[in-house]
Each structure stands twice: as structure tokens, then as C-alpha cells.
mmCIF file of C-alpha atoms and ligand atoms in Angstrom:
data_model
loop_
_atom_site.group_PDB
_atom_site.id
_atom_site.type_symbol
_atom_site.label_atom_id
_atom_site.label_comp_id
_atom_site.label_asym_id
_atom_site.label_seq_id
_atom_site.Cartn_x
_atom_site.Cartn_y
_atom_site.Cartn_z
ATOM 1 C CA MET Q 146 -1.133 87.991 -103.495
ATOM 2 C CA LEU Q 147 -4.091 88.739 -101.261
ATOM 3 C CA GLU Q 148 -3.942 85.218 -99.945
ATOM 4 C CA PHE Q 149 -0.298 85.722 -99.055
ATOM 5 C CA ILE Q 150 -1.070 88.932 -97.137
ATOM 6 C CA ASP Q 151 -3.927 87.197 -95.310
ATOM 7 C CA GLN Q 152 -1.625 84.368 -94.340
ATOM 8 C CA ALA Q 153 1.086 86.738 -93.077
ATOM 9 C CA LEU Q 154 -1.460 88.734 -91.113
ATOM 10 C CA LEU Q 155 -2.890 85.605 -89.544
ATOM 11 C CA THR Q 156 0.593 84.360 -88.599
ATOM 12 C CA SER Q 157 1.469 87.692 -86.985
ATOM 13 C CA THR Q 158 -1.843 87.895 -85.138
ATOM 14 C CA ILE Q 159 -1.507 84.431 -83.623
ATOM 15 C CA GLY Q 160 2.119 85.207 -82.730
ATOM 16 C CA ILE Q 161 1.228 88.465 -81.015
ATOM 17 C CA ALA Q 162 -1.562 86.701 -79.088
ATOM 18 C CA CYS Q 163 0.876 83.988 -77.918
ATOM 19 C CA PHE Q 164 3.339 86.694 -76.897
ATOM 20 C CA ALA Q 165 0.669 88.597 -74.958
ATOM 21 C CA ILE Q 166 -0.578 85.478 -73.149
ATOM 22 C CA GLY Q 167 3.008 84.538 -72.320
ATOM 23 C CA ALA Q 168 3.785 88.027 -71.034
ATOM 24 C CA TRP Q 169 0.679 88.113 -68.858
ATOM 25 C CA LEU Q 170 1.431 84.676 -67.358
ATOM 26 C CA GLY Q 171 5.086 85.627 -66.902
ATOM 27 C CA SER Q 172 4.183 88.819 -65.071
ATOM 28 C CA GLN Q 173 1.997 86.827 -62.652
ATOM 29 C CA TYR Q 174 4.109 83.692 -62.329
ATOM 30 C CA PRO Q 175 6.731 84.681 -59.675
ATOM 31 C CA ASP Q 176 4.048 85.289 -57.056
ATOM 32 C CA ILE Q 177 2.679 81.737 -57.257
ATOM 33 C CA ASP Q 178 5.101 81.334 -54.336
ATOM 34 C CA ARG Q 179 2.082 82.416 -52.252
ATOM 35 C CA TRP Q 180 0.345 79.132 -53.083
ATOM 36 C CA ALA Q 181 0.533 76.981 -49.952
ATOM 37 C CA LEU Q 182 0.798 73.848 -52.089
ATOM 38 C CA LEU Q 183 4.251 74.813 -53.368
ATOM 39 C CA ARG Q 184 5.667 75.147 -49.836
ATOM 40 C CA LEU Q 185 7.611 78.251 -50.794
ATOM 41 C CA ARG Q 186 7.713 81.493 -48.889
ATOM 42 C CA HIS Q 187 6.684 84.715 -50.587
ATOM 43 C CA ARG Q 188 9.255 86.341 -52.822
ATOM 44 C CA SER Q 189 10.931 83.012 -53.173
ATOM 45 C CA GLY Q 190 14.232 82.933 -55.035
ATOM 46 C CA VAL Q 191 12.927 79.875 -56.890
ATOM 47 C CA THR Q 192 10.154 81.698 -58.740
ATOM 48 C CA HIS Q 193 11.793 85.149 -58.669
ATOM 49 C CA SER Q 194 14.523 83.983 -61.000
ATOM 50 C CA PHE Q 195 15.307 83.156 -64.619
ATOM 51 C CA LEU Q 196 14.923 79.429 -63.835
ATOM 52 C CA LEU Q 197 11.555 78.820 -65.523
ATOM 53 C CA PRO Q 198 12.179 81.240 -68.449
ATOM 54 C CA SER Q 199 15.455 79.408 -69.185
ATOM 55 C CA LEU Q 200 13.758 75.988 -68.997
ATOM 56 C CA LEU Q 201 11.022 77.221 -71.350
ATOM 57 C CA TRP Q 202 13.673 78.629 -73.673
ATOM 58 C CA LEU Q 203 15.398 75.242 -73.691
ATOM 59 C CA GLY Q 204 12.056 73.530 -74.369
ATOM 60 C CA TRP Q 205 11.446 75.793 -77.362
ATOM 61 C CA PHE Q 206 15.030 75.440 -78.612
ATOM 62 C CA LEU Q 207 14.946 71.650 -78.481
ATOM 63 C CA SER Q 208 11.388 71.089 -79.668
ATOM 64 C CA GLY Q 209 10.904 73.981 -82.097
ATOM 65 C CA ILE Q 210 7.148 73.904 -81.416
ATOM 66 C CA GLN Q 211 5.339 76.520 -83.494
ATOM 67 C CA TRP Q 212 4.503 79.730 -81.597
ATOM 68 C CA ALA Q 213 6.637 78.604 -78.628
ATOM 69 C CA ASP Q 214 9.227 81.262 -79.507
ATOM 70 C CA TRP Q 215 6.551 83.973 -79.209
ATOM 71 C CA PHE Q 216 5.291 82.543 -75.939
ATOM 72 C CA VAL Q 217 8.765 82.193 -74.388
ATOM 73 C CA ALA Q 218 9.786 85.721 -75.455
ATOM 74 C CA GLY Q 219 6.605 87.069 -73.857
ATOM 75 C CA PHE Q 220 6.912 84.948 -70.734
ATOM 76 C CA SER Q 221 10.544 85.915 -70.067
ATOM 77 C CA GLY Q 222 9.729 89.577 -70.656
ATOM 78 C CA GLY Q 223 6.789 89.287 -68.239
ATOM 79 C CA VAL Q 224 8.930 87.721 -65.508
ATOM 80 C CA GLY Q 225 11.547 90.438 -66.109
ATOM 81 C CA LEU Q 226 8.883 93.102 -65.679
ATOM 82 C CA HIS Q 227 7.723 91.517 -62.423
ATOM 83 C CA LEU Q 228 11.293 91.442 -61.090
ATOM 84 C CA ALA Q 229 11.790 95.067 -62.174
ATOM 85 C CA PHE Q 230 8.825 96.077 -60.016
ATOM 86 C CA ASP Q 231 10.039 93.940 -57.110
ATOM 87 C CA LEU Q 232 13.372 95.744 -57.338
ATOM 88 C CA PHE Q 233 11.621 98.903 -56.122
ATOM 89 C CA PRO Q 234 9.710 97.985 -52.935
ATOM 90 C CA GLU Q 235 8.364 100.639 -50.635
ATOM 91 C CA LYS Q 236 10.638 99.334 -47.900
ATOM 92 C CA TRP Q 237 13.373 96.705 -48.003
ATOM 93 C CA ARG Q 238 11.856 94.656 -45.214
ATOM 94 C CA GLY Q 239 10.040 91.338 -44.714
ATOM 95 C CA PHE Q 240 8.416 90.190 -47.940
ATOM 96 C CA ALA Q 241 10.510 92.592 -49.991
ATOM 97 C CA LEU Q 242 13.555 90.401 -49.330
ATOM 98 C CA ILE Q 243 14.274 87.294 -51.396
ATOM 99 C CA ASP Q 244 13.643 84.020 -49.583
ATOM 100 C CA VAL Q 245 15.884 81.029 -50.244
ATOM 101 C CA PRO Q 246 14.271 77.689 -49.305
ATOM 102 C CA LYS Q 247 15.821 76.127 -46.160
ATOM 103 C CA TRP Q 248 18.047 79.171 -45.761
ATOM 104 C CA GLY Q 249 15.791 82.120 -45.072
ATOM 105 C CA ARG Q 250 15.597 85.732 -46.101
ATOM 106 C CA CYS Q 251 18.547 87.352 -47.799
ATOM 107 C CA THR Q 252 19.890 90.750 -46.846
ATOM 108 C CA ARG Q 253 18.863 93.813 -48.783
ATOM 109 C CA THR Q 254 22.117 93.842 -50.753
ATOM 110 C CA VAL Q 255 21.834 90.178 -51.750
ATOM 111 C CA SER Q 256 18.125 90.567 -52.613
ATOM 112 C CA THR Q 257 18.866 93.587 -54.815
ATOM 113 C CA ALA Q 258 21.727 91.810 -56.559
ATOM 114 C CA TRP Q 259 19.591 88.673 -56.989
ATOM 115 C CA LEU Q 260 16.672 90.551 -58.529
ATOM 116 C CA PHE Q 261 18.953 92.618 -60.751
ATOM 117 C CA ALA Q 262 20.931 89.633 -62.074
ATOM 118 C CA ASN Q 263 17.807 87.561 -62.735
ATOM 119 C CA LEU Q 264 16.022 90.512 -64.304
ATOM 120 C CA PHE Q 265 18.947 90.914 -66.678
ATOM 121 C CA LEU Q 266 18.887 87.214 -67.601
ATOM 122 C CA CYS Q 267 15.099 87.260 -68.205
ATOM 123 C CA VAL Q 268 15.386 90.343 -70.413
ATOM 124 C CA PHE Q 269 18.345 88.757 -72.200
ATOM 125 C CA ILE Q 270 16.392 85.563 -72.960
ATOM 126 C CA SER Q 271 13.406 87.584 -74.160
ATOM 127 C CA VAL Q 272 15.347 90.058 -76.293
ATOM 128 C CA SER Q 273 17.465 87.298 -77.848
ATOM 129 C CA ILE Q 274 14.308 85.734 -79.329
ATOM 130 C CA VAL Q 275 12.717 88.917 -80.710
ATOM 131 C CA PRO Q 276 14.852 89.119 -83.913
ATOM 132 C CA VAL Q 277 13.500 85.673 -84.869
ATOM 133 C CA LEU Q 278 9.968 87.070 -84.689
ATOM 134 C CA GLY Q 279 10.482 89.964 -87.104
ATOM 135 C CA PRO Q 280 8.702 93.357 -87.091
ATOM 136 C CA ALA Q 281 5.480 91.899 -85.627
ATOM 137 C CA GLY Q 282 7.578 90.668 -82.702
ATOM 138 C CA ILE Q 283 8.863 94.159 -81.982
ATOM 139 C CA LEU Q 284 5.300 95.478 -82.150
ATOM 140 C CA ALA Q 285 4.108 92.739 -79.771
ATOM 141 C CA TYR Q 286 6.987 93.523 -77.464
ATOM 142 C CA ILE Q 287 6.366 97.235 -77.186
ATOM 143 C CA ALA Q 288 2.549 97.027 -77.015
ATOM 144 C CA THR Q 289 2.309 94.146 -74.538
ATOM 145 C CA LEU Q 290 4.995 95.293 -72.153
ATOM 146 C CA ALA Q 291 3.734 98.874 -72.214
ATOM 147 C CA ALA Q 292 0.222 97.641 -71.343
ATOM 148 C CA LEU Q 293 1.500 95.391 -68.545
ATOM 149 C CA TYR Q 294 3.721 98.180 -67.255
ATOM 150 C CA LEU Q 295 0.794 100.583 -67.002
ATOM 151 C CA TYR Q 296 -1.273 97.853 -65.369
ATOM 152 C CA GLY Q 297 1.556 97.228 -62.885
ATOM 153 C CA ILE Q 298 1.775 100.897 -61.975
ATOM 154 C CA MET Q 299 -1.981 101.125 -61.445
ATOM 155 C CA ALA Q 300 -2.214 97.852 -59.511
ATOM 156 C CA LYS Q 301 0.695 98.699 -57.231
ATOM 157 C CA LYS Q 302 0.064 102.447 -57.066
ATOM 158 C CA GLU Q 303 3.763 102.695 -57.725
ATOM 159 C CA HIS Q 304 5.372 105.738 -56.140
ATOM 160 C CA PHE Q 305 8.536 105.564 -58.204
ATOM 161 C CA ALA Q 306 7.182 104.389 -61.526
ATOM 162 C CA ALA Q 307 10.243 105.398 -63.541
ATOM 163 C CA GLY Q 308 12.547 103.034 -61.641
ATOM 164 C CA PRO Q 309 11.401 99.693 -63.076
ATOM 165 C CA LEU Q 310 11.033 101.169 -66.570
ATOM 166 C CA LEU Q 311 14.499 102.708 -66.662
ATOM 167 C CA THR Q 312 16.013 99.494 -65.321
ATOM 168 C CA ILE Q 313 14.316 97.317 -67.905
ATOM 169 C CA LEU Q 314 15.113 99.693 -70.789
ATOM 170 C CA THR Q 315 18.766 99.914 -69.788
ATOM 171 C CA LEU Q 316 19.077 96.160 -69.489
ATOM 172 C CA GLY Q 317 17.128 95.626 -72.710
ATOM 173 C CA GLY Q 318 19.483 97.995 -74.521
ATOM 174 C CA ASP Q 319 22.489 96.147 -73.109
ATOM 175 C CA ALA Q 320 21.072 92.766 -74.089
ATOM 176 C CA LEU Q 321 20.619 93.939 -77.692
HETATM 177 ZN ZN1 LIG I 226 7.058 89.130 -56.694
#
């Protein structure tokens, strides 16, 4: 019996760790568009989208690699959180606008719609995996995203901190 509990605890702990690592990487990933090597312009529509989360989801779905579900759920949630913050810039100007390669910066309306739609899809991917993970998954979800959210507010000195949170909660509720 004790062995069984130990095993379950170990499984949950590794899962939560994979989720947390995924969420952290996901929250940082969209801004790799600043890396000169990638030849993207900042706030690129390529990285500020559900593209990579959906590819990772597909990779998990097809391969069924252990812990990948935890990682992908965390990663998609992290990207969603990043997009939720980007949805509330101080001013809709310059880098706040989504850049499409070879096209240029989108208008404010298109950028808002882009971020909102992709945020929804990231949250949808993430939330769709959580039931597979069980109660430990819900715990990982709440704890990790709350920690990253607080970190985001502190790092950005967010003036309207409720905006991203309300957006993500509303979308998360819809996706469920
Ligand atoms: Zn960004």
C-alpha cells in the first residue's frame, strides 16, 4: 500500500515539474523573436501564436511520450499567459503591434484580434489536456500559472493587472 502511495506521489511530482518547466518555457518562448538569428521582428505573429503549442500537442498525440502531456499542457498555458499580457500594452504602438513576416505591422484591431484568437487556442489546447492529468494536473495548473502571473505582473510592473487574468479565466472557462 505504502509503495503504491509512493509511486503515485512520485508520478505526480514528476508531472508537476514537467508542467512547471513547460509553463516557464512557454511564457518566455514568444519573445525569442528578438533573437537576430531567427530573422523575425519583435512581437512576430509566428511566435505569438498557437503554432508551436499545436505542433507540440500533435507530437504528444502521435508519440504518446511519457510526461509530454504535462509539458505540452504547461507550455500552451505559458504561451497563453504571455499573449494575455501582450493583449494589454501600455500603448498600441510600435512593438505592441503584431508583425507578420514580409508584410509588416498589423493595425491595432488586427493585432488585438490576432492575440485574442491565439490566446484562446493556446488556452483551449492546454485545458483540453488537463483532464488527462487528474487532480495533480489541476493543482499544477493553478499553482504554476498563479506563480507565473505574479512574476509577470512584477516583471512588467503591470498597470492593469486584472486584464490578462480576467481574459485568461474567461477563455479558460469557455474552453472547459
Ligand atoms: Zn511578446
